């Protein structure tokens, strides 16, 4: 009886609420108004996506350059800071901070332990030769506008697809993917395994690969804008006297052939003759004229292909290489580094203005970062009283070979040393793993080489073991079985690794080690879906691709990177 009465009361209450709600729908909200029926729930619109994704990588741009030089920027770099999201504590969490590795990390959202691009080049155990990260025996390169090309390149060694190719594959197929750089390893890894146009410089002209095919607009642009047209120009200072931070002549700098260590820098080749030579093309690549050329190339792609103006989300990737050449030659504490960033700031202002006009402000998103930083020139850093020097890899190899002489191993026991990676001859590492005395001898020998602070074995870092050591973690994040070395040398901070003979160094500054001056880079977003602000969370450039994927509604394979939700508009 109690249960039945309870059911009756509930039933009557429901009827009363239904009637009340029905009546309320026709109650005038104020006197004189005509009652109107309750509006049906609005159907949620499809999630909006950017019309164009623009990925900009500035080769060798240290993170602190933004803080140091921001006040001198008035164009695109400044706009990124003032309108975009600036992640100030961005750094690579791995050791081998090089161009191919950084670009692959940015484009895939993965670390080298996952994407497998462990260096610009590595020792191939099968052929017993060095191979570049993009060398493809099944591809054939071809030149635009009659330019010569050698070899073949693609992203076939990259174990994961790039964001750009996932964007093309997972959407309606209308996506166009276009990338430019002076370097093959930059243009290719930004694009991935398939793209519409992948273009890089080689010698005096522009090149692509049979994997990607040729594009008519690139052919036309290359014909009408020859690199040699810049012959005879001069790179002069672009900011007033007294505006440069450091000494006019960078300590320890090694200038390109034909240049002095101070401004101006003429583009006249080594002999300053009437025709371009190999030295001229090196000078051009090390000048702001190369950055301006790439910017104009990108704008031409937008116009010719209608990027950002079609039915899908297009992708444009530009990697600016000139800062890397300048930084290697003159070091980070140079007028040249400061000046080329002022020029790049103006180039990016032009690019963004062009995109505003063609695609529409707010319809595109820009992500800017760098593939690595750079250490100070050792001779310059020495002025601070720090322990600095040059770690001569040829001497290191000789010392390690001598330590192994008593153990009846193959000669030479070491096949090659490439940066931090030591590759033993076939079967030698396996024998060392069964001979503690021999292993200890070779590792102790490495530790006695001036400039070496730590040595790791492959088995100590494979599978990314949990560790309290940041150096070991960084080495582990760089390790990929079969491609990485057998032993790993960690230089002391501010010690430059160099393969050249003593006194014959070919560059002033270097990178590729697990220290913050090489790992810390800018990460900036601007445009569609971005919330302006400065963010101090610890992030990595591997977070760029997942963030772009989130805004474009696609999924990536990797879980190394994360969506930078704090910089996204709600």
mmCIF file with all atom_site columns, C-alpha atoms in Angstrom, residues 81-165:
data_model
loop_
_atom_site.group_PDB
_atom_site.id
_atom_site.type_symbol
_atom_site.label_atom_id
_atom_site.label_alt_id
_atom_site.label_comp_id
_atom_site.label_asym_id
_atom_site.label_entity_id
_atom_site.label_seq_id
_atom_site.pdbx_PDB_ins_code
_atom_site.Cartn_x
_atom_site.Cartn_y
_atom_site.Cartn_z
_atom_site.occupancy
_atom_site.B_iso_or_equiv
_atom_site.pdbx_formal_charge
_atom_site.auth_seq_id
_atom_site.auth_comp_id
_atom_site.auth_asym_id
_atom_site.auth_atom_id
_atom_site.pdbx_PDB_model_num
ATOM 1  C CA . UNK A 1 81  ? 55.608 37.606 -29.102 1.00 0.00 ? 81  UNK A CA 1
ATOM 2  C CA . UNK A 1 82  ? 53.039 40.406 -28.855 1.00 0.00 ? 82  UNK A CA 1
ATOM 3  C CA . UNK A 1 83  ? 50.125 38.520 -30.410 1.00 0.00 ? 83  UNK A CA 1
ATOM 4  C CA . UNK A 1 84  ? 50.986 34.903 -29.797 1.00 0.00 ? 84  UNK A CA 1
ATOM 5  C CA . UNK A 1 85  ? 51.778 32.355 -27.115 1.00 0.00 ? 85  UNK A CA 1
ATOM 6  C CA . UNK A 1 86  ? 55.409 32.358 -26.004 1.00 0.00 ? 86  UNK A CA 1
ATOM 7  C CA . UNK A 1 87  ? 56.599 29.221 -24.209 1.00 0.00 ? 87  UNK A CA 1
ATOM 8  C CA . UNK A 1 88  ? 59.705 30.501 -22.491 1.00 0.00 ? 88  UNK A CA 1
ATOM 9  C CA . UNK A 1 89  ? 60.970 27.251 -20.947 1.00 0.00 ? 89  UNK A CA 1
ATOM 10 C CA . UNK A 1 90  ? 61.121 25.077 -24.054 1.00 0.00 ? 90  UNK A CA 1
ATOM 11 C CA . UNK A 1 91  ? 64.031 22.665 -24.453 1.00 0.00 ? 91  UNK A CA 1
ATOM 12 C CA . UNK A 1 92  ? 64.894 19.418 -26.178 1.00 0.00 ? 92  UNK A CA 1
ATOM 13 C CA . UNK A 1 93  ? 65.119 16.560 -23.653 1.00 0.00 ? 93  UNK A CA 1
ATOM 14 C CA . UNK A 1 94  ? 67.707 14.644 -25.670 1.00 0.00 ? 94  UNK A CA 1
ATOM 15 C CA . UNK A 1 95  ? 71.453 14.824 -26.294 1.00 0.00 ? 95  UNK A CA 1
ATOM 16 C CA . UNK A 1 96  ? 72.108 14.889 -30.040 1.00 0.00 ? 96  UNK A CA 1
ATOM 17 C CA . UNK A 1 97  ? 70.862 18.407 -30.764 1.00 0.00 ? 97  UNK A CA 1
ATOM 18 C CA . UNK A 1 98  ? 71.310 18.559 -34.541 1.00 0.00 ? 98  UNK A CA 1
ATOM 19 C CA . UNK A 1 99  ? 69.336 19.781 -37.557 1.00 0.00 ? 99  UNK A CA 1
ATOM 20 C CA . UNK A 1 100 ? 67.825 16.530 -38.826 1.00 0.00 ? 100 UNK A CA 1
ATOM 21 C CA . UNK A 1 101 ? 66.955 15.398 -35.306 1.00 0.00 ? 101 UNK A CA 1
ATOM 22 C CA . UNK A 1 102 ? 65.294 18.677 -34.331 1.00 0.00 ? 102 UNK A CA 1
ATOM 23 C CA . UNK A 1 103 ? 63.231 19.013 -37.497 1.00 0.00 ? 103 UNK A CA 1
ATOM 24 C CA . UNK A 1 104 ? 62.044 15.404 -37.218 1.00 0.00 ? 104 UNK A CA 1
ATOM 25 C CA . UNK A 1 105 ? 61.112 15.957 -33.572 1.00 0.00 ? 105 UNK A CA 1
ATOM 26 C CA . UNK A 1 106 ? 59.130 19.110 -34.374 1.00 0.00 ? 106 UNK A CA 1
ATOM 27 C CA . UNK A 1 107 ? 57.326 17.516 -37.317 1.00 0.00 ? 107 UNK A CA 1
ATOM 28 C CA . UNK A 1 108 ? 56.440 14.153 -35.757 1.00 0.00 ? 108 UNK A CA 1
ATOM 29 C CA . UNK A 1 109 ? 55.876 15.111 -32.122 1.00 0.00 ? 109 UNK A CA 1
ATOM 30 C CA . UNK A 1 110 ? 58.265 12.302 -31.155 1.00 0.00 ? 110 UNK A CA 1
ATOM 31 C CA . UNK A 1 111 ? 61.798 12.059 -29.781 1.00 0.00 ? 111 UNK A CA 1
ATOM 32 C CA . UNK A 1 112 ? 64.681 10.448 -31.707 1.00 0.00 ? 112 UNK A CA 1
ATOM 33 C CA . UNK A 1 113 ? 64.341 7.277  -29.631 1.00 0.00 ? 113 UNK A CA 1
ATOM 34 C CA . UNK A 1 114 ? 60.964 6.946  -31.394 1.00 0.00 ? 114 UNK A CA 1
ATOM 35 C CA . UNK A 1 115 ? 61.286 8.626  -34.816 1.00 0.00 ? 115 UNK A CA 1
ATOM 36 C CA . UNK A 1 116 ? 64.813 7.163  -35.371 1.00 0.00 ? 116 UNK A CA 1
ATOM 37 C CA . UNK A 1 117 ? 66.437 10.232 -36.969 1.00 0.00 ? 117 UNK A CA 1
ATOM 38 C CA . UNK A 1 118 ? 69.304 10.112 -34.490 1.00 0.00 ? 118 UNK A CA 1
ATOM 39 C CA . UNK A 1 119 ? 71.723 12.548 -36.167 1.00 0.00 ? 119 UNK A CA 1
ATOM 40 C CA . UNK A 1 120 ? 72.408 14.422 -39.391 1.00 0.00 ? 120 UNK A CA 1
ATOM 41 C CA . UNK A 1 121 ? 74.357 11.319 -40.383 1.00 0.00 ? 121 UNK A CA 1
ATOM 42 C CA . UNK A 1 122 ? 75.349 8.066  -38.749 1.00 0.00 ? 122 UNK A CA 1
ATOM 43 C CA . UNK A 1 123 ? 77.539 5.005  -39.313 1.00 0.00 ? 123 UNK A CA 1
ATOM 44 C CA . UNK A 1 124 ? 75.684 2.343  -41.278 1.00 0.00 ? 124 UNK A CA 1
ATOM 45 C CA . UNK A 1 125 ? 76.771 -1.027 -39.895 1.00 0.00 ? 125 UNK A CA 1
ATOM 46 C CA . UNK A 1 126 ? 75.686 -2.932 -43.010 1.00 0.00 ? 126 UNK A CA 1
ATOM 47 C CA . UNK A 1 127 ? 77.661 -0.875 -45.541 1.00 0.00 ? 127 UNK A CA 1
ATOM 48 C CA . UNK A 1 128 ? 80.346 0.220  -43.055 1.00 0.00 ? 128 UNK A CA 1
ATOM 49 C CA . UNK A 1 129 ? 79.937 3.790  -44.299 1.00 0.00 ? 129 UNK A CA 1
ATOM 50 C CA . UNK A 1 130 ? 78.428 7.045  -43.101 1.00 0.00 ? 130 UNK A CA 1
ATOM 51 C CA . UNK A 1 131 ? 74.905 7.737  -44.385 1.00 0.00 ? 131 UNK A CA 1
ATOM 52 C CA . UNK A 1 132 ? 72.976 10.989 -44.180 1.00 0.00 ? 132 UNK A CA 1
ATOM 53 C CA . UNK A 1 133 ? 69.598 10.953 -42.480 1.00 0.00 ? 133 UNK A CA 1
ATOM 54 C CA . UNK A 1 134 ? 67.689 11.504 -45.741 1.00 0.00 ? 134 UNK A CA 1
ATOM 55 C CA . UNK A 1 135 ? 69.819 9.467  -48.174 1.00 0.00 ? 135 UNK A CA 1
ATOM 56 C CA . UNK A 1 136 ? 67.516 7.120  -50.105 1.00 0.00 ? 136 UNK A CA 1
ATOM 57 C CA . UNK A 1 137 ? 69.015 4.557  -52.521 1.00 0.00 ? 137 UNK A CA 1
ATOM 58 C CA . UNK A 1 138 ? 65.656 4.245  -54.272 1.00 0.00 ? 138 UNK A CA 1
ATOM 59 C CA . UNK A 1 139 ? 65.182 7.971  -54.913 1.00 0.00 ? 139 UNK A CA 1
ATOM 60 C CA . UNK A 1 140 ? 66.685 10.268 -57.533 1.00 0.00 ? 140 UNK A CA 1
ATOM 61 C CA . UNK A 1 141 ? 67.152 13.994 -57.031 1.00 0.00 ? 141 UNK A CA 1
ATOM 62 C CA . UNK A 1 142 ? 66.571 16.466 -59.858 1.00 0.00 ? 142 UNK A CA 1
ATOM 63 C CA . UNK A 1 143 ? 67.356 20.133 -60.254 1.00 0.00 ? 143 UNK A CA 1
ATOM 64 C CA . UNK A 1 144 ? 65.042 22.975 -61.179 1.00 0.00 ? 144 UNK A CA 1
ATOM 65 C CA . UNK A 1 145 ? 65.891 25.420 -63.970 1.00 0.00 ? 145 UNK A CA 1
ATOM 66 C CA . UNK A 1 146 ? 68.786 23.287 -65.169 1.00 0.00 ? 146 UNK A CA 1
ATOM 67 C CA . UNK A 1 147 ? 70.502 23.015 -61.790 1.00 0.00 ? 147 UNK A CA 1
ATOM 68 C CA . UNK A 1 148 ? 72.606 19.917 -61.218 1.00 0.00 ? 148 UNK A CA 1
ATOM 69 C CA . UNK A 1 149 ? 71.607 17.398 -58.545 1.00 0.00 ? 149 UNK A CA 1
ATOM 70 C CA . UNK A 1 150 ? 73.258 14.364 -57.055 1.00 0.00 ? 150 UNK A CA 1
ATOM 71 C CA . UNK A 1 151 ? 72.067 11.288 -55.173 1.00 0.00 ? 151 UNK A CA 1
ATOM 72 C CA . UNK A 1 152 ? 68.579 10.719 -53.884 1.00 0.00 ? 152 UNK A CA 1
ATOM 73 C CA . UNK A 1 153 ? 66.801 11.855 -50.728 1.00 0.00 ? 153 UNK A CA 1
ATOM 74 C CA . UNK A 1 154 ? 63.538 11.234 -48.892 1.00 0.00 ? 154 UNK A CA 1
ATOM 75 C CA . UNK A 1 155 ? 62.139 10.685 -45.395 1.00 0.00 ? 155 UNK A CA 1
ATOM 76 C CA . UNK A 1 156 ? 62.209 6.879  -45.730 1.00 0.00 ? 156 UNK A CA 1
ATOM 77 C CA . UNK A 1 157 ? 64.501 6.541  -42.686 1.00 0.00 ? 157 UNK A CA 1
ATOM 78 C CA . UNK A 1 158 ? 62.031 8.464  -40.487 1.00 0.00 ? 158 UNK A CA 1
ATOM 79 C CA . UNK A 1 159 ? 60.021 5.827  -38.632 1.00 0.00 ? 159 UNK A CA 1
ATOM 80 C CA . UNK A 1 160 ? 56.919 7.990  -38.091 1.00 0.00 ? 160 UNK A CA 1
ATOM 81 C CA . UNK A 1 161 ? 54.808 10.150 -40.410 1.00 0.00 ? 161 UNK A CA 1
ATOM 82 C CA . UNK A 1 162 ? 55.120 13.905 -40.061 1.00 0.00 ? 162 UNK A CA 1
ATOM 83 C CA . UNK A 1 163 ? 52.212 16.033 -38.892 1.00 0.00 ? 163 UNK A CA 1
ATOM 84 C CA . UNK A 1 164 ? 51.881 17.430 -42.428 1.00 0.00 ? 164 UNK A CA 1
ATOM 85 C CA . UNK A 1 165 ? 51.342 14.043 -44.043 1.00 0.00 ? 165 UNK A CA 1
#
